[in-house]
Amino acid sequence: MLLSGTVVVDAGTTIEEGAVVTAGDSIVAVGDRPDLLEQYPDHERREYDLLLPGLVGGHVHSVQSLGRGVADDTALLTWLFDYVLPMEAEMDADVMHTAAKLGYLECLESGTTTVIDHLSVHHADAAFDAAIDVGIRGRLGKVLMDKDSPSGLQQETQTALDETEALIREYHDVNDGRIQYAVTPRFAVSCTEACLRGCRDLADAYDGVRIHTHASENRDEITAVETETGMRNIHWLDEVGLTGDDVVLAHCVWTDEAERELLAESGTHVCHCPSSNMKLASGIAPVVDYLERGINVALGNDGPPCNNTLDAFTEMRQASLLQKVETLDPTTTAAETVFEMATRNGAEAAGFERLGELREGWNADIVGLTTDVTRATPVNDVFSHLVYAAHGDDVELTMVDGEVLYDGGEHVGIDAAAVRERAREYATELNATPKT
Amino acid sequence: MLLSGTVVVDAGTTIEEGAVVTAGDSIVAVGDRPDLLEQYPDHERREYDLLLPGLVGGHVHSVQSLGRGVADDTALLTWLFDYVLPMEAEMDADVMHTAAKLGYLECLESGTTTVIDHLSVHHADAAFDAAIDVGIRGRLGKVLMDKDSPSGLQQETQTALDETEALIREYHDVNDGRIQYAVTPRFAVSCTEACLRGCRDLADAYDGVRIHTHASENRDEITAVETETGMRNIHWLDEVGLTGDDVVLAHCVWTDEAERELLAESGTHVCHCPSSNMKLASGIAPVVDYLERGINVALGNDGPPCNNTLDAFTEMRQASLLQKVETLDPTTTAAETVFEMATRNGAEAAGFERLGELREGWNADIVGLTTDVTRATPVNDVFSHLVYAAHGDDVELTMVDGEVLYDGGEHVGIDAAAVRERAREYATELNATPKT
């Protein structure tokens, strides 16, 4: 396929009147449109205002989509223990499949082609199947919880690890490599030392498997870990093997100097979730400091109950605006910086090597965007447009590995209206059940 | 017209399977759908998922729309004096008309039916004409600047006041009352005492005219005013007559205890602009404190160069999230609270008495919304949906005074694509001219 438009090659490089040519799962050429039209006369042609690399959701809970709006404006512990976790515990395989699918469709509609996805304790296979059904790229994992967790979610340590291993064998590196596995302990508070160490062992035992967990999101969380272990949370995670360049830590709002050094030295990836941190009143992550230290910071929407959207454009805007007001410096965290967080940094965190930029030989994960919308007219600067004015609704094309998944408002081969309808029915049932 | 759907009557009250009946410029009935279908069998019928009062943009710069994205990630003074003000100075009447029209179309498309609009020094008449053309409701005003201002914008005091008075006579309380006048000094820094006192005199001389200005947005601003007058900014504004229940002060980020008391006692309206305050790194307004004091706080997007959108849904979400993270309290500034800011509080600030709720006898300013979008499914709570998940793109109907202005993606009687095209041409010309 030959896609024409202003091409956003990476965070800082654009080609006006450019084009991207795809063949199979890859990009075979990126350059000036007239040249490529001549070189590839027989390719199917499409035109868009802007072409950009598919966005990467660095920390997502697709399966929480049915809980959108159930517990807004409540305190974090109420939100988590009275609503979100009991809801997850109640979901059967069909519900889980629908919830994940709804989340993935939302991602694809709004330009996110890759997710690092924190599933749930049970029925993770149903979510993996949903990801394969819709064709999204992702690093997914079943959640491990073996202590201080709600009934219905807490498992024996060995059971949690065994189920994880079985899922790695079934779902790691499948669907032509689009689906990769992340061992996903929920967080230090709800996992024993044996569990956390077992997670590291599993990641080491299987080539290409990574680790994804929450860390230092909340002050109560770091206090609980310190009380129990005598260590700051990041140091505790390091002690049990959960730092390194194969680890993605979501949030990292509350870290001290030594923890930040440790994150930088170990090459641990951080996923910043600004809307979630604001809405749950967790705090403001020191993103500018992390970036200055060379820490790889990705961007994530977190889950629909705490955001309440999976639109990565909204999150890019939020990341920039939040750091500006926090530092009282309007020049910080510029548009190009947050665009890089949502693309290449996310790809690095997710462990996809040929992803996050539009380059020859890289994966053909491409988004086509219209700019002919009143609310984003005129486009005086492409990166300003993408970060401050564009919205997921502007997406006209979403392609993963050269396969068109979303095209002119319709999902290819999937009846999204039926998924929404099923999601509404399941949500009504779930929310009809008292949670506490 | 008989509009069916879940009716959002006000911030806290909904009617499931409700309906709103309009006749002429007013709502004549609000209630249960079956009853109203029986009572009004001959009315034209429309169905929407949600019906809500038109949103109010409490502080907008429609005429800055051509500067969207021109000066992002720059410091405030650079932004204002090197880009935004020189751009305004360069705009002729045609450009001003197109810029304002683009801004108003964006508002209507995203559910804002009323604006409190800070125009420019010159060609304010062209913006008034644009507002009348598109049919939006608003309180608009020509900007006054008579000191320390860029050439091309600074006027003699009497000229500024005379031009204001001429515009009041021509445009106050026109288009069946949809258009009202606000005397609009830019801010204390760029207006002499004589000018500010003259603004108060004009507002007093013409029944129903109000005052709208910027106040205490920025630390440099309040320092400048204090150096010159020996007073804190709000006290200075009070001294020259610019407080009271006919005054709207945008921003009010940096106020002390005594100033807040003064705002509350005088009944002065405050318009909070969270995205703008974040993006320009102005600071975080003490909105929770203002609301506790009983100050009427409206919500505004400010201008496209500092937001970069006029979508009020984005701004409701931002207002809630920003206060939550600032106070570290996730229960604060709940969805209903910010919805009230964007509706009834805005209407009170703008001085429209029968506006901001869907009530019998009130203005038929109504928005119809679809909820059948993947990114906002399921709707577990109406106000959560409106504030945290909905987006201006969900608007299917916008009606002002019973007149349908935007209908199923199209502006009635206006070629929006042509306006966008003209806006792009003018923006290219404006931005081709060096600003400094």
Tab-separated table of C-alpha atoms in Angstrom, chain B:
chain	number	residue	atom	x	y	z
B	1	MET	CA	-39.850	20.431	18.707
B	2	LEU	CA	-40.019	17.419	21.038
B	3	LEU	CA	-36.567	16.115	21.939
B	4	SER	CA	-36.353	12.705	23.625
B	5	GLY	CA	-33.525	11.164	25.612
B	6	THR	CA	-32.065	11.049	29.088
B	7	VAL	CA	-32.550	14.659	30.125
B	8	VAL	CA	-29.897	16.382	32.202
B	9	VAL	CA	-32.026	19.031	33.856
B	10	ASP	CA	-29.250	20.529	35.960
B	11	ALA	CA	-26.076	19.484	37.750
B	12	GLY	CA	-27.540	16.669	39.796
B	13	THR	CA	-30.916	15.986	38.225
B	14	THR	CA	-31.601	13.673	35.323
B	15	ILE	CA	-34.774	12.218	33.829
B	16	GLU	CA	-34.338	8.820	32.216
B	17	GLU	CA	-36.633	8.386	29.241
B	18	GLY	CA	-37.321	12.075	29.398
B	19	ALA	CA	-38.193	14.742	26.896
B	20	VAL	CA	-37.894	18.463	26.367
B	21	VAL	CA	-40.435	20.401	24.318
B	22	THR	CA	-39.530	23.716	22.717
B	23	ALA	CA	-41.637	26.440	21.150
B	24	GLY	CA	-40.175	29.643	19.771
B	25	ASP	CA	-37.073	30.534	21.754
B	26	SER	CA	-38.124	28.737	24.932
B	27	ILE	CA	-38.537	25.404	26.607
B	28	VAL	CA	-42.233	24.851	27.220
B	29	ALA	CA	-42.075	21.468	28.963
B	30	VAL	CA	-39.571	19.096	30.549
B	31	GLY	CA	-40.629	15.704	31.868
B	32	ASP	CA	-41.270	12.051	31.198
B	33	ARG	CA	-41.285	11.129	27.550
B	34	PRO	CA	-44.560	9.175	27.450
B	35	ASP	CA	-46.479	12.042	29.066
B	36	LEU	CA	-45.018	14.651	26.767
B	37	LEU	CA	-45.551	12.541	23.640
B	38	GLU	CA	-49.212	12.461	24.587
B	39	GLN	CA	-49.415	16.168	25.383
B	40	TYR	CA	-47.555	17.302	22.256
B	41	PRO	CA	-48.608	14.892	19.521
B	42	ASP	CA	-47.919	17.255	16.613
B	43	HIS	CA	-44.422	18.482	17.474
B	44	GLU	CA	-41.483	17.482	15.287
B	45	ARG	CA	-39.721	14.655	17.096
B	46	ARG	CA	-36.001	14.007	17.546
B	47	GLU	CA	-34.222	11.366	19.622
B	48	TYR	CA	-30.833	11.598	21.292
B	49	ASP	CA	-29.079	9.549	23.960
B	50	LEU	CA	-28.553	12.567	26.217
B	51	LEU	CA	-30.025	16.053	26.258
B	52	LEU	CA	-28.252	18.738	28.229
B	53	PRO	CA	-28.237	22.485	28.644
B	54	GLY	CA	-25.894	24.227	26.211
B	55	LEU	CA	-22.471	24.713	27.764
B	56	VAL	CA	-21.110	28.150	28.563
B	57	GLY	CA	-17.568	29.182	27.685
B	58	GLY	CA	-16.896	31.664	30.459
B	59	HIS	CA	-13.713	33.090	28.977
B	60	VAL	CA	-12.925	32.692	25.304
B	61	HIS	CA	-10.817	34.475	22.680
B	62	SER	CA	-12.565	33.411	19.485
B	63	VAL	CA	-10.525	35.772	17.326
B	64	GLN	CA	-7.262	34.080	18.325
B	65	SER	CA	-8.303	30.884	16.567
B	66	LEU	CA	-5.906	31.477	13.663
B	67	GLY	CA	-3.017	31.373	16.134
B	68	ARG	CA	-3.704	27.820	17.239
B	69	GLY	CA	-0.318	26.156	17.634
B	70	VAL	CA	1.826	29.142	16.603
B	71	ALA	CA	3.684	29.623	19.857
B	72	ASP	CA	3.376	26.488	21.925
B	73	ASP	CA	5.998	25.546	24.498
B	74	THR	CA	7.183	29.154	24.836
B	75	ALA	CA	7.307	31.417	27.885
B	76	LEU	CA	4.237	33.551	28.602
B	77	LEU	CA	5.671	36.951	27.744
B	78	THR	CA	7.187	35.650	24.512
B	79	TRP	CA	3.906	33.985	23.723
B	80	LEU	CA	1.881	37.161	24.355
B	81	PHE	CA	4.113	39.943	23.076
B	82	ASP	CA	5.941	38.199	20.229
B	83	TYR	CA	3.095	36.142	18.816
B	84	VAL	CA	-0.460	36.622	20.028
B	85	LEU	CA	-0.705	40.406	20.305
B	86	PRO	CA	1.223	41.169	17.085
B	87	MET	CA	-1.016	38.669	15.304
B	88	GLU	CA	-4.125	40.445	16.609
B	89	ALA	CA	-2.657	43.792	15.525
B	90	GLU	CA	-2.180	42.548	11.984
B	91	MET	CA	-5.665	41.182	11.463
B	92	ASP	CA	-7.973	43.198	9.219
B	93	ALA	CA	-11.758	43.081	9.370
B	94	ASP	CA	-12.101	40.105	7.018
B	95	VAL	CA	-9.515	38.094	8.890
B	96	MET	CA	-11.140	38.991	12.217
B	97	HIS	CA	-14.547	37.921	10.928
B	98	THR	CA	-13.212	34.559	9.741
B	99	ALA	CA	-11.224	33.968	12.925
B	100	ALA	CA	-14.231	34.674	15.137
B	101	LYS	CA	-16.504	32.565	12.962
B	102	LEU	CA	-14.092	29.628	13.113
B	103	GLY	CA	-14.049	29.930	16.900
B	104	TYR	CA	-17.852	30.076	17.145
B	105	LEU	CA	-18.322	27.111	14.819
B	106	GLU	CA	-15.923	25.129	16.967
B	107	CYS	CA	-17.951	26.056	20.046
B	108	LEU	CA	-21.264	25.065	18.508
B	109	GLU	CA	-19.872	21.761	17.203
B	110	SER	CA	-18.711	20.848	20.678
B	111	GLY	CA	-21.802	21.854	22.615
B	112	THR	CA	-20.964	25.385	23.741
B	113	THR	CA	-23.926	27.630	23.029
B	114	THR	CA	-22.815	30.722	24.953
B	115	VAL	CA	-19.463	32.493	25.133
B	116	ILE	CA	-18.039	35.334	27.157
B	117	ASP	CA	-15.685	36.503	24.481
B	118	HIS	CA	-12.653	38.753	24.725
B	119	LEU	CA	-12.321	40.095	21.163
B	120	SER	CA	-9.521	42.411	20.012
B	121	VAL	CA	-8.772	46.134	19.942
B	122	HIS	CA	-9.708	46.616	16.315
B	123	HIS	CA	-12.493	45.262	14.132
B	124	ALA	CA	-14.573	44.024	17.047
B	125	ASP	CA	-17.609	44.775	14.871
B	126	ALA	CA	-16.493	42.049	12.463
B	127	ALA	CA	-16.524	39.537	15.319
B	128	PHE	CA	-19.952	40.706	16.525
B	129	ASP	CA	-21.227	40.243	12.980
B	130	ALA	CA	-19.747	36.730	12.910
B	131	ALA	CA	-21.521	35.858	16.171
B	132	ILE	CA	-24.808	37.096	14.755
B	133	ASP	CA	-24.191	35.179	11.502
B	134	VAL	CA	-23.670	31.850	13.237
B	135	GLY	CA	-26.366	32.434	15.861
B	136	ILE	CA	-24.324	31.725	18.988
B	137	ARG	CA	-25.294	33.359	22.287
B	138	GLY	CA	-22.648	35.552	23.825
B	139	ARG	CA	-21.399	38.447	25.825
B	140	LEU	CA	-18.718	40.008	23.651
B	141	GLY	CA	-16.511	43.051	23.896
B	142	LYS	CA	-13.862	45.051	22.126
B	143	VAL	CA	-10.544	45.042	24.019
B	144	LEU	CA	-9.217	48.243	25.572
B	145	MET	CA	-5.431	48.810	25.817
B	146	ASP	CA	-4.082	52.307	26.468
B	147	LYS	CA	-0.671	51.727	28.041
B	148	ASP	CA	2.429	49.519	27.801
B	149	SER	CA	0.974	47.745	24.782
B	150	PRO	CA	2.393	46.761	21.399
B	151	SER	CA	2.155	49.326	18.660
B	152	GLY	CA	-0.882	48.708	16.558
B	153	LEU	CA	-2.947	47.818	19.613
B	154	GLN	CA	-2.374	50.712	22.043
B	155	GLN	CA	-4.991	53.452	21.743
B	156	GLU	CA	-5.600	56.832	23.332
B	157	THR	CA	-7.754	56.381	26.413
B	158	GLN	CA	-10.666	58.389	25.069
B	159	THR	CA	-10.504	56.682	21.678
B	160	ALA	CA	-10.718	53.277	23.330
B	161	LEU	CA	-13.680	54.353	25.455
B	162	ASP	CA	-15.449	56.091	22.568
B	163	GLU	CA	-15.098	53.086	20.310
B	164	THR	CA	-16.444	50.936	23.137
B	165	GLU	CA	-19.474	53.173	23.574
B	166	ALA	CA	-20.189	53.124	19.847
B	167	LEU	CA	-20.077	49.330	19.881
B	168	ILE	CA	-22.375	49.154	22.902
B	169	ARG	CA	-24.913	51.253	21.018
B	170	GLU	CA	-24.663	49.059	17.958
B	171	TYR	CA	-24.307	45.572	19.414
B	172	HIS	CA	-25.596	45.440	22.996
B	173	ASP	CA	-28.772	43.402	23.382
B	174	VAL	CA	-29.197	42.549	19.714
B	175	ASN	CA	-30.220	39.398	17.826
B	176	ASP	CA	-33.227	38.939	20.134
B	177	GLY	CA	-31.027	39.411	23.170
B	178	ARG	CA	-28.591	36.653	22.255
B	179	ILE	CA	-25.774	39.172	21.972
B	180	GLN	CA	-24.907	41.242	25.028
B	181	TYR	CA	-22.025	43.585	25.575
B	182	ALA	CA	-19.088	43.251	27.968
B	183	VAL	CA	-16.706	46.158	28.426
B	184	THR	CA	-13.368	44.402	28.074
B	185	PRO	CA	-10.156	46.029	29.269
B	186	ARG	CA	-7.322	43.574	28.533
B	187	PHE	CA	-5.852	43.641	32.031
B	188	ALA	CA	-4.641	46.128	34.613
B	189	VAL	CA	-1.109	46.090	33.215
B	190	SER	CA	-2.130	47.497	29.849
B	191	CYS	CA	-4.825	49.945	30.984
B	192	THR	CA	-4.505	53.316	32.725
B	193	GLU	CA	-6.550	54.168	35.779
B	194	ALA	CA	-8.621	56.538	33.634
B	195	CYS	CA	-9.357	53.740	31.208
B	196	LEU	CA	-10.392	51.285	33.936
B	197	ARG	CA	-12.622	53.872	35.626
B	198	GLY	CA	-14.068	54.731	32.242
B	199	CYS	CA	-14.949	51.074	31.748
B	200	ARG	CA	-16.942	51.090	34.969
B	201	ASP	CA	-18.741	54.290	33.913
B	202	LEU	CA	-19.744	52.746	30.596
B	203	ALA	CA	-21.041	49.606	32.259
B	204	ASP	CA	-23.102	51.745	34.639
B	205	ALA	CA	-24.429	53.950	31.864
B	206	TYR	CA	-25.953	51.135	29.794
B	207	ASP	CA	-28.430	48.757	31.367
B	208	GLY	CA	-27.286	45.150	31.243
B	209	VAL	CA	-23.734	45.831	30.081
B	210	ARG	CA	-21.120	43.901	32.058
B	211	ILE	CA	-17.351	43.965	32.494
B	212	HIS	CA	-14.938	41.177	31.542
B	213	THR	CA	-11.183	41.225	32.048
B	214	HIS	CA	-8.153	39.108	32.928
B	215	ALA	CA	-6.989	39.192	36.529
B	216	SER	CA	-4.159	37.696	38.544
B	217	GLU	CA	-3.340	35.030	35.977
B	218	ASN	CA	0.391	35.384	36.326
B	219	ARG	CA	2.910	36.260	39.032
B	220	ASP	CA	4.660	38.887	36.908
B	221	GLU	CA	1.325	40.574	36.329
B	222	ILE	CA	0.465	40.929	40.021
B	223	THR	CA	3.989	42.140	40.781
B	224	ALA	CA	3.709	44.789	38.061
B	225	VAL	CA	0.372	46.024	39.391
B	226	GLU	CA	1.601	46.057	42.977
B	227	THR	CA	4.740	47.994	42.003
B	228	GLU	CA	2.695	50.607	40.202
B	229	THR	CA	-0.313	50.954	42.481
B	230	GLY	CA	0.913	49.681	45.828
B	231	MET	CA	-2.048	47.320	45.861
B	232	ARG	CA	-2.677	43.676	45.163
B	233	ASN	CA	-4.317	43.320	41.762
B	234	ILE	CA	-7.858	42.477	42.922
B	235	HIS	CA	-7.786	45.364	45.373
B	236	TRP	CA	-6.652	47.671	42.586
B	237	LEU	CA	-9.463	46.460	40.347
B	238	ASP	CA	-11.888	47.052	43.222
B	239	GLU	CA	-10.479	50.545	43.755
B	240	VAL	CA	-11.238	51.498	40.137
B	241	GLY	CA	-14.654	49.862	40.128
B	242	LEU	CA	-13.922	46.552	38.446
B	243	THR	CA	-15.451	44.198	40.985
B	244	GLY	CA	-19.106	43.400	41.573
B	245	ASP	CA	-21.798	41.071	40.347
B	246	ASP	CA	-21.572	42.482	36.823
B	247	VAL	CA	-17.853	41.695	36.549
B	248	VAL	CA	-16.226	38.509	35.231
B	249	LEU	CA	-12.556	38.072	36.095
B	250	ALA	CA	-10.762	35.391	34.113
B	251	HIS	CA	-8.166	33.222	35.866
B	252	CYS	CA	-7.665	34.565	39.447
B	253	VAL	CA	-4.807	32.131	40.001
B	254	TRP	CA	-2.756	34.290	42.364
B	255	THR	CA	-4.984	35.803	45.055
B	256	ASP	CA	-4.451	36.189	48.763
B	257	GLU	CA	-6.934	35.773	51.592
B	258	ALA	CA	-8.096	39.401	51.542
B	259	GLU	CA	-8.589	39.359	47.786
B	260	ARG	CA	-10.646	36.193	47.993
B	261	GLU	CA	-12.840	37.739	50.665
B	262	LEU	CA	-13.284	40.752	48.433
B	263	LEU	CA	-14.277	38.573	45.480
B	264	ALA	CA	-16.828	36.751	47.613
B	265	GLU	CA	-18.294	39.859	49.253
B	266	SER	CA	-18.577	41.791	46.014
B	267	GLY	CA	-20.247	38.939	44.132
B	268	THR	CA	-17.592	39.117	41.434
B	269	HIS	CA	-17.649	36.180	39.034
B	270	VAL	CA	-14.456	34.185	38.453
B	271	CYS	CA	-13.788	32.212	35.303
B	272	HIS	CA	-11.400	29.308	35.795
B	273	CYS	CA	-9.364	28.243	32.737
B	274	PRO	CA	-7.454	25.133	33.822
B	275	SER	CA	-5.916	24.017	30.506
B	276	SER	CA	-4.666	27.517	29.749
B	277	ASN	CA	-3.253	27.918	33.255
B	278	MET	CA	-1.457	24.605	32.863
B	279	LYS	CA	-0.160	25.137	29.346
B	280	LEU	CA	1.133	28.657	30.031
B	281	ALA	CA	2.448	27.449	33.407
B	282	SER	CA	0.523	30.223	35.126
B	283	GLY	CA	-0.318	28.150	38.194
B	284	ILE	CA	-3.299	26.412	39.760
B	285	ALA	CA	-6.290	28.533	40.756
B	286	PRO	CA	-7.734	27.846	44.233
B	287	VAL	CA	-11.064	26.724	42.840
B	288	VAL	CA	-12.089	24.557	45.775
B	289	ASP	CA	-11.541	27.485	48.109
B	290	TYR	CA	-13.479	29.856	45.844
B	291	LEU	CA	-16.434	27.498	45.680
B	292	GLU	CA	-16.420	27.039	49.464
B	293	ARG	CA	-16.579	30.809	49.855
B	294	GLY	CA	-19.620	30.942	47.606
B	295	ILE	CA	-17.834	32.666	44.740
B	296	ASN	CA	-19.507	31.924	41.414
B	297	VAL	CA	-16.851	30.088	39.363
B	298	ALA	CA	-17.447	29.553	35.649
B	299	LEU	CA	-15.265	27.551	33.292
B	300	GLY	CA	-13.445	28.711	30.164
B	301	ASN	CA	-11.136	27.354	27.495
B	302	ASP	CA	-9.398	30.704	26.943
B	303	GLY	CA	-7.949	31.010	23.399
B	304	PRO	CA	-6.862	28.438	20.826
B	305	PRO	CA	-3.173	29.481	21.120
B	306	CYS	CA	-3.124	28.516	24.789
B	307	ASN	CA	-5.388	25.488	25.039
B	308	ASN	CA	-5.548	24.538	21.987
B	309	THR	CA	-9.202	23.646	21.810
B	310	LEU	CA	-12.508	25.285	22.667
B	311	ASP	CA	-14.115	21.965	23.681
B	312	ALA	CA	-15.860	22.514	27.011
B	313	PHE	CA	-15.957	18.779	27.766
B	314	THR	CA	-12.157	18.730	27.772
B	315	GLU	CA	-12.203	21.689	30.132
B	316	MET	CA	-14.683	20.140	32.583
B	317	ARG	CA	-12.474	17.059	32.823
B	318	GLN	CA	-9.382	19.203	33.248
B	319	ALA	CA	-10.953	21.330	35.984
B	320	SER	CA	-11.838	18.270	38.020
B	321	LEU	CA	-8.544	16.421	37.509
B	322	LEU	CA	-6.397	19.452	38.272
B	323	GLN	CA	-8.087	20.210	41.585
B	324	LYS	CA	-7.926	16.544	42.591
B	325	VAL	CA	-4.168	16.296	42.085
B	326	GLU	CA	-3.564	19.734	43.586
B	327	THR	CA	-5.468	18.918	46.776
B	328	LEU	CA	-4.478	15.215	46.743
B	329	ASP	CA	-8.172	14.560	47.338
B	330	PRO	CA	-9.902	12.417	44.693
B	331	THR	CA	-13.350	13.297	46.034
B	332	THR	CA	-13.031	17.022	45.424
B	333	THR	CA	-14.530	18.933	42.497
B	334	ALA	CA	-16.778	16.051	41.564
B	335	ALA	CA	-18.355	15.645	38.150
B	336	GLU	CA	-21.589	17.420	39.127
B	337	THR	CA	-19.637	20.387	40.470
B	338	VAL	CA	-17.701	21.029	37.273
B	339	PHE	CA	-20.783	20.399	35.166
B	340	GLU	CA	-22.486	23.181	37.132
B	341	MET	CA	-19.478	25.442	36.531
B	342	ALA	CA	-19.789	24.862	32.777
B	343	THR	CA	-23.551	25.451	32.714
B	344	ARG	CA	-25.428	27.435	35.363
B	345	ASN	CA	-22.385	29.191	36.825
B	346	GLY	CA	-21.341	30.254	33.344
B	347	ALA	CA	-24.832	31.533	32.604
B	348	GLU	CA	-24.794	33.591	35.806
B	349	ALA	CA	-21.413	35.046	34.946
B	350	ALA	CA	-22.614	35.887	31.462
B	351	GLY	CA	-25.766	37.469	32.862
B	352	PHE	CA	-28.390	35.313	31.170
B	353	GLU	CA	-31.134	34.587	33.651
B	354	ARG	CA	-33.020	31.759	31.982
B	355	LEU	CA	-29.961	29.781	30.949
B	356	GLY	CA	-27.804	26.835	32.029
B	357	GLU	CA	-30.535	24.379	33.024
B	358	LEU	CA	-33.334	22.706	31.100
B	359	ARG	CA	-36.415	24.225	32.727
B	360	GLU	CA	-39.843	25.266	31.591
B	361	GLY	CA	-39.798	28.882	30.488
B	362	TRP	CA	-36.029	28.976	30.079
B	363	ASN	CA	-34.111	29.553	26.844
B	364	ALA	CA	-34.155	26.576	24.508
B	365	ASP	CA	-30.354	26.304	24.365
B	366	ILE	CA	-30.028	22.537	24.148
B	367	VAL	CA	-27.389	20.022	23.181
B	368	GLY	CA	-28.135	16.476	21.967
B	369	LEU	CA	-25.374	13.933	22.537
B	370	THR	CA	-24.756	10.391	21.372
B	371	THR	CA	-23.307	7.943	23.881
B	372	ASP	CA	-22.935	5.102	21.371
B	373	VAL	CA	-19.205	5.597	20.970
B	374	THR	CA	-16.654	2.958	21.879
B	375	ARG	CA	-14.500	5.287	23.969
B	376	ALA	CA	-17.399	6.172	26.258
B	377	THR	CA	-19.077	2.753	26.573
B	378	PRO	CA	-20.605	1.830	28.957
B	379	VAL	CA	-22.235	4.857	30.581
B	380	ASN	CA	-22.366	3.834	34.224
B	381	ASP	CA	-23.132	7.340	35.480
B	382	VAL	CA	-24.391	10.300	33.466
B	383	PHE	CA	-22.305	13.026	35.105
B	384	SER	CA	-19.156	10.883	35.116
B	385	HIS	CA	-19.795	10.274	31.473
B	386	LEU	CA	-20.238	13.953	30.662
B	387	VAL	CA	-17.164	15.117	32.539
B	388	TYR	CA	-14.633	12.295	32.249
B	389	ALA	CA	-15.488	10.406	29.063
B	390	ALA	CA	-17.582	12.499	26.692
B	391	HIS	CA	-16.060	14.785	24.084
B	392	GLY	CA	-17.321	17.590	21.890
B	393	ASP	CA	-17.289	15.206	18.942
B	394	ASP	CA	-20.264	13.403	20.506
B	395	VAL	CA	-22.523	16.390	19.894
B	396	GLU	CA	-25.264	15.652	17.360
B	397	LEU	CA	-27.463	18.695	17.895
B	398	THR	CA	-26.849	22.244	19.052
B	399	MET	CA	-29.786	24.564	19.471
B	400	VAL	CA	-29.867	28.196	20.610
B	401	ASP	CA	-33.174	29.911	21.392
B	402	GLY	CA	-34.974	26.965	19.814
B	403	GLU	CA	-33.100	27.382	16.552
B	404	VAL	CA	-31.125	24.375	15.316
B	405	LEU	CA	-27.623	25.616	14.494
B	406	TYR	CA	-25.714	22.345	14.237
B	407	ASP	CA	-27.374	19.161	13.178
B	408	GLY	CA	-25.866	15.731	12.615
B	409	GLY	CA	-22.401	17.007	11.823
B	410	GLU	CA	-23.452	19.980	9.691
B	411	HIS	CA	-23.851	23.654	10.487
B	412	VAL	CA	-27.242	24.848	9.307
B	413	GLY	CA	-26.807	27.470	6.572
B	414	ILE	CA	-23.035	27.792	6.992
B	415	ASP	CA	-20.353	26.147	4.888
B	416	ALA	CA	-17.889	25.222	7.637
B	417	ALA	CA	-15.419	23.645	5.207
B	418	ALA	CA	-15.164	26.980	3.404
B	419	VAL	CA	-14.572	28.794	6.700
B	420	ARG	CA	-11.818	26.322	7.579
B	421	GLU	CA	-10.224	26.784	4.164
B	422	ARG	CA	-10.288	30.567	4.479
B	423	ALA	CA	-8.891	30.297	8.003
B	424	ARG	CA	-5.983	28.210	6.743
B	425	GLU	CA	-5.197	30.774	4.034
B	426	TYR	CA	-5.304	33.716	6.443
B	427	ALA	CA	-3.227	31.840	9.022
B	428	THR	CA	-0.552	31.116	6.452
B	429	GLU	CA	-0.396	34.809	5.548
B	430	LEU	CA	-0.303	35.936	9.183
B	431	ASN	CA	2.369	33.480	10.146
B	432	ALA	CA	4.461	34.299	7.103
B	433	THR	CA	4.994	37.766	8.582
B	434	PRO	CA	7.804	37.973	11.150
B	435	LYS	CA	6.299	39.026	14.463
B	436	THR	CA	9.209	40.757	16.106
